[in-house]
PDB file of C-alpha atoms in Angstrom:
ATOM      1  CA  UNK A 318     -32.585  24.945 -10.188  1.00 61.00           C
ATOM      2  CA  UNK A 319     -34.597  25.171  -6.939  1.00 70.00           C
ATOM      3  CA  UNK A 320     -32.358  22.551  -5.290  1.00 68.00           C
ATOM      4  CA  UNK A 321     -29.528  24.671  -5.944  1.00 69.00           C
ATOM      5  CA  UNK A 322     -31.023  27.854  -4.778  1.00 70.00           C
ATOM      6  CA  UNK A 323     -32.183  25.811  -1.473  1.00 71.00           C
ATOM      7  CA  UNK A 324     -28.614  24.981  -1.447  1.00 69.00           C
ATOM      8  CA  UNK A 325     -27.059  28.328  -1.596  1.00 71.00           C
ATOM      9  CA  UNK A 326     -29.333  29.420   1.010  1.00 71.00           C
ATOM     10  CA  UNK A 327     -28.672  26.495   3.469  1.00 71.00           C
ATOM     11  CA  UNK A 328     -24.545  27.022   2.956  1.00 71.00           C
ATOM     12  CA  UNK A 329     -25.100  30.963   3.308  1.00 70.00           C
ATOM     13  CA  UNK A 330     -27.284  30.250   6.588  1.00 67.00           C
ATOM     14  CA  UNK A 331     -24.847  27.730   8.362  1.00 63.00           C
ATOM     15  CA  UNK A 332     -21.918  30.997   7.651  1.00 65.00           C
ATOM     16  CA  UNK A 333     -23.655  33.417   9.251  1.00 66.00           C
ATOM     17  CA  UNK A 334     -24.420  31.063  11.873  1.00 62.00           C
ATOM     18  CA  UNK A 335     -20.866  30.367  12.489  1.00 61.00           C
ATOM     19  CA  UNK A 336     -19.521  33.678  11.762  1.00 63.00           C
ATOM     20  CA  UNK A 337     -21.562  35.255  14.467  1.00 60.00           C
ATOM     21  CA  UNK A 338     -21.100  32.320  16.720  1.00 59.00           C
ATOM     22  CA  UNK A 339     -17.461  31.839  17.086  1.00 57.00           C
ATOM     23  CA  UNK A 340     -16.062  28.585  18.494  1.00 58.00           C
ATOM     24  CA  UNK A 341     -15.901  28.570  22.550  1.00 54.00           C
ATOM     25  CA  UNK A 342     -14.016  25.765  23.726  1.00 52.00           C
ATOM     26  CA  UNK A 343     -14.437  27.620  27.673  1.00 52.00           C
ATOM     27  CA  UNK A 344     -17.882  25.932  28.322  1.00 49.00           C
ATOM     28  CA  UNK A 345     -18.444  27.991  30.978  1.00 57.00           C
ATOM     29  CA  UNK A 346     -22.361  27.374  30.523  1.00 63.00           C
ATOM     30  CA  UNK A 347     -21.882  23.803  30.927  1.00 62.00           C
ATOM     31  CA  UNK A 348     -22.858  22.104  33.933  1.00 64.00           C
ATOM     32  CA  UNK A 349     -21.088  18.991  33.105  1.00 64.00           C
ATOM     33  CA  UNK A 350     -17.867  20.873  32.312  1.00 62.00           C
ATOM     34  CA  UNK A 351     -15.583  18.787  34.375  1.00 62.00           C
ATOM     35  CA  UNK A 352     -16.263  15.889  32.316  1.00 65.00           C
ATOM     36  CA  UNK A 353     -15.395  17.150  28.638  1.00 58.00           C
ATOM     37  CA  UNK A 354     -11.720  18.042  30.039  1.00 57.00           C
ATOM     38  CA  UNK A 355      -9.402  16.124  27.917  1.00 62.00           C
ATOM     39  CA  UNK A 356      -6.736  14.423  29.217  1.00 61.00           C
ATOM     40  CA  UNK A 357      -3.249  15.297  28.782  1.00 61.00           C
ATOM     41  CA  UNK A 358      -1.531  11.809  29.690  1.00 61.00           C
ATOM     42  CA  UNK A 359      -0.263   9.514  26.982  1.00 60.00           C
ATOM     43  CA  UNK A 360      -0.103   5.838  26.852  1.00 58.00           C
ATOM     44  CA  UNK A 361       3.443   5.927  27.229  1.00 58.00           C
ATOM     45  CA  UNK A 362       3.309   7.458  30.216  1.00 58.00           C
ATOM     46  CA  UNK A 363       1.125   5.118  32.047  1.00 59.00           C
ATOM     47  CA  UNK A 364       3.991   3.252  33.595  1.00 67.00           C
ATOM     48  CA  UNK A 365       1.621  -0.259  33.960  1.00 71.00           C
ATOM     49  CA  UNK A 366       4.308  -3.246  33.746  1.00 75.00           C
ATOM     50  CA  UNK A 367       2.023  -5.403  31.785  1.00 76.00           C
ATOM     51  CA  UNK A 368       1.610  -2.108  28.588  1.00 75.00           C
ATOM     52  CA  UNK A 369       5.355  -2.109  28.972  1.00 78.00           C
ATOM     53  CA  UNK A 370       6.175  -5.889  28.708  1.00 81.00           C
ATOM     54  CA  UNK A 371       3.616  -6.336  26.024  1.00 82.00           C
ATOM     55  CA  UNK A 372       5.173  -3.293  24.292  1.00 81.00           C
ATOM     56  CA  UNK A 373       9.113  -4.157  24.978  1.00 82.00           C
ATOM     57  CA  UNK A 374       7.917  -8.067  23.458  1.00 82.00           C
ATOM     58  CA  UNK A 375       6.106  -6.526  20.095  1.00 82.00           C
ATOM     59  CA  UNK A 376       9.083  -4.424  19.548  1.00 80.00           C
ATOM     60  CA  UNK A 377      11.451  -7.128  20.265  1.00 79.00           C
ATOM     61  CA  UNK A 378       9.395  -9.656  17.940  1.00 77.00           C
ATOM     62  CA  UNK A 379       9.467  -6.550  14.896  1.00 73.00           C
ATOM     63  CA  UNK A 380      12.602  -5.948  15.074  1.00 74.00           C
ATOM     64  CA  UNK A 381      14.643  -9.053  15.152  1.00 73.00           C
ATOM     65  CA  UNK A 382      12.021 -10.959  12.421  1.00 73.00           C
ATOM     66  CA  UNK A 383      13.487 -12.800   9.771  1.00 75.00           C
ATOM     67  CA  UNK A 384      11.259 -14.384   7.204  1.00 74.00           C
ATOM     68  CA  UNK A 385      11.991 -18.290   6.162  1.00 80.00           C
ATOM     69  CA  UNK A 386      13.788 -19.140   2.598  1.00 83.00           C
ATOM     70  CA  UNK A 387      11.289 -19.602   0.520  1.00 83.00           C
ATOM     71  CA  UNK A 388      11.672 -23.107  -0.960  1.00 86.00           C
ATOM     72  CA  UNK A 389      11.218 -23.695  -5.261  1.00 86.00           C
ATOM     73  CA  UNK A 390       8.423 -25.742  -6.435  1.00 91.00           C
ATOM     74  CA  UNK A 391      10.305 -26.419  -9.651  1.00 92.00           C
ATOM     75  CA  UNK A 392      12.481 -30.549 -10.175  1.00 92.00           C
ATOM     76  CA  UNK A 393      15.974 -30.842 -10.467  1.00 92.00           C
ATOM     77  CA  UNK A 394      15.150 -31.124 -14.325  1.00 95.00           C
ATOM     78  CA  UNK A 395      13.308 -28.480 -14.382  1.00 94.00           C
ATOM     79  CA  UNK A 396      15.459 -25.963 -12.307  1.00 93.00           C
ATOM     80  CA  UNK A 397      18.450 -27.240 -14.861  1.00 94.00           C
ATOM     81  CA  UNK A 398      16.277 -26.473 -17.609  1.00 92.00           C
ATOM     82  CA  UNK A 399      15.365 -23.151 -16.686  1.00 91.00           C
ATOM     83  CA  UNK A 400      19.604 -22.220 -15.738  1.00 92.00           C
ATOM     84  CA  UNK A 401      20.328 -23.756 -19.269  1.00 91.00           C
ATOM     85  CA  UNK A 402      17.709 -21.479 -20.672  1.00 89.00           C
ATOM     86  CA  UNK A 403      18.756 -18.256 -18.964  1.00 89.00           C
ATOM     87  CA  UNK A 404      22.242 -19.178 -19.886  1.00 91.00           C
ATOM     88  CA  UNK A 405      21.425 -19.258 -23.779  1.00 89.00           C
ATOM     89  CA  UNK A 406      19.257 -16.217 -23.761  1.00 87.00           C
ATOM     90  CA  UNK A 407      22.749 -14.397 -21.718  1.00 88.00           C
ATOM     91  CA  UNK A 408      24.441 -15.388 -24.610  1.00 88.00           C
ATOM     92  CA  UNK A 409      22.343 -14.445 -27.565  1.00 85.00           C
ATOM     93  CA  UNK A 410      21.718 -17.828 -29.256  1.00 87.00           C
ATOM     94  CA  UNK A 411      18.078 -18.201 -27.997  1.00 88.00           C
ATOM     95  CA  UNK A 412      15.245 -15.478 -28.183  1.00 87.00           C
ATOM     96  CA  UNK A 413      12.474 -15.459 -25.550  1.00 86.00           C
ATOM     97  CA  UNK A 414       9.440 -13.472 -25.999  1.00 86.00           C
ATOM     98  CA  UNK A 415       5.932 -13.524 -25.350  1.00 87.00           C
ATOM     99  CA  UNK A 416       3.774 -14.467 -28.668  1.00 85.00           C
ATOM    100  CA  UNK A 417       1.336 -12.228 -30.335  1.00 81.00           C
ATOM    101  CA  UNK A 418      -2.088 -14.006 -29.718  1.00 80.00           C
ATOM    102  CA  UNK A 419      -3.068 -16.886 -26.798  1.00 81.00           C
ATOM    103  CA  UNK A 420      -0.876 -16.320 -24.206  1.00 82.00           C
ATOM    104  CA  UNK A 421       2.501 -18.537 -25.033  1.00 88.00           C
ATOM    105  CA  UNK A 422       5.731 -18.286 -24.992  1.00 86.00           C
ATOM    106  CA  UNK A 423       7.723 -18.023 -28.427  1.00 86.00           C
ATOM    107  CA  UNK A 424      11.378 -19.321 -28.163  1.00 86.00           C
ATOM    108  CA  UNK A 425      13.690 -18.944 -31.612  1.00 88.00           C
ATOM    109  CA  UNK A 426      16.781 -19.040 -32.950  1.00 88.00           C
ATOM    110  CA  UNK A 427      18.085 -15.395 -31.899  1.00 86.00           C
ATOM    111  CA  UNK A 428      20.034 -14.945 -35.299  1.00 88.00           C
ATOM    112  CA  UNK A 429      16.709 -16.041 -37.213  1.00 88.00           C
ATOM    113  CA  UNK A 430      14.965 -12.866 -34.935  1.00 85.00           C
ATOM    114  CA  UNK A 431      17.855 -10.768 -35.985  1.00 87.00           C
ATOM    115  CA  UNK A 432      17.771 -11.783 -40.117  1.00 89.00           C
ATOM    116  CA  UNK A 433      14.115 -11.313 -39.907  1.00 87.00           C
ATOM    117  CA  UNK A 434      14.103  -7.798 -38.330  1.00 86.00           C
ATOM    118  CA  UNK A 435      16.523  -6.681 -40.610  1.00 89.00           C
ATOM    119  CA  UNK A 436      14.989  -8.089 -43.545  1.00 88.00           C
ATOM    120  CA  UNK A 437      11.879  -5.849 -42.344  1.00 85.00           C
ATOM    121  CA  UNK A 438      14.310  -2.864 -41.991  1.00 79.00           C
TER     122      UNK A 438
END
């Protein structure tokens, strides 16, 4: 409880502080005045050939990147096993789902899948 009250009291003292202190940006107090003046240019208005090389070379490289092909890790058997699979499963005689328990891969008959869910129904 005290914490909070010490709190409240530290929150309420730092808003009264600031309330009767409003921000001065003017720092006409400040002896070092002339060096907190921000400055106003940007880096694209520098004009330095090198920033502008670099720059018109990064936007050159972005914009015209094309990634490689990615290449398959997969065998000729293996990348005509997989079309002949996705070929059955396209046309409903094999079933490929994701077993209940360990991880593997179930493949069946797709009209056993059918007779058994509507033997279910």
């Amino acid at each position: 409880k005290q914490w909070y009250q010490r709190r409240v009291a530290i929150t309420a003292g730092w808003k009264a502080f600031f309330a009767a202190n409003p921000k001065d940006d003017s720092f006409s107090d400040d002896p070092h005045a002339d060096l907190r003046i921000r400055s106003r240019k940007h880096p694209d208005s520098f004009g330095n050939p090198l920033f502008d090389d670099i720059k018109t070379k990064l936007l050159g490289f972005t914009s015209n990147f094309v990634p490689e092909e990615t290449q398959s890790n997969l065998t000729g058997r293996e990348r005509r096993g997989k079309a002949w699979l996705l070929k059955m499963t396209k046309n409903e005689s094999l079933f490929v789902t994701k077993a209940d328990k360990g991880g593997a891969t179930l493949i069946m008959d797709y009209q056993a899948v059918v007779d058994c869910i509507e033997k279910d129904l």
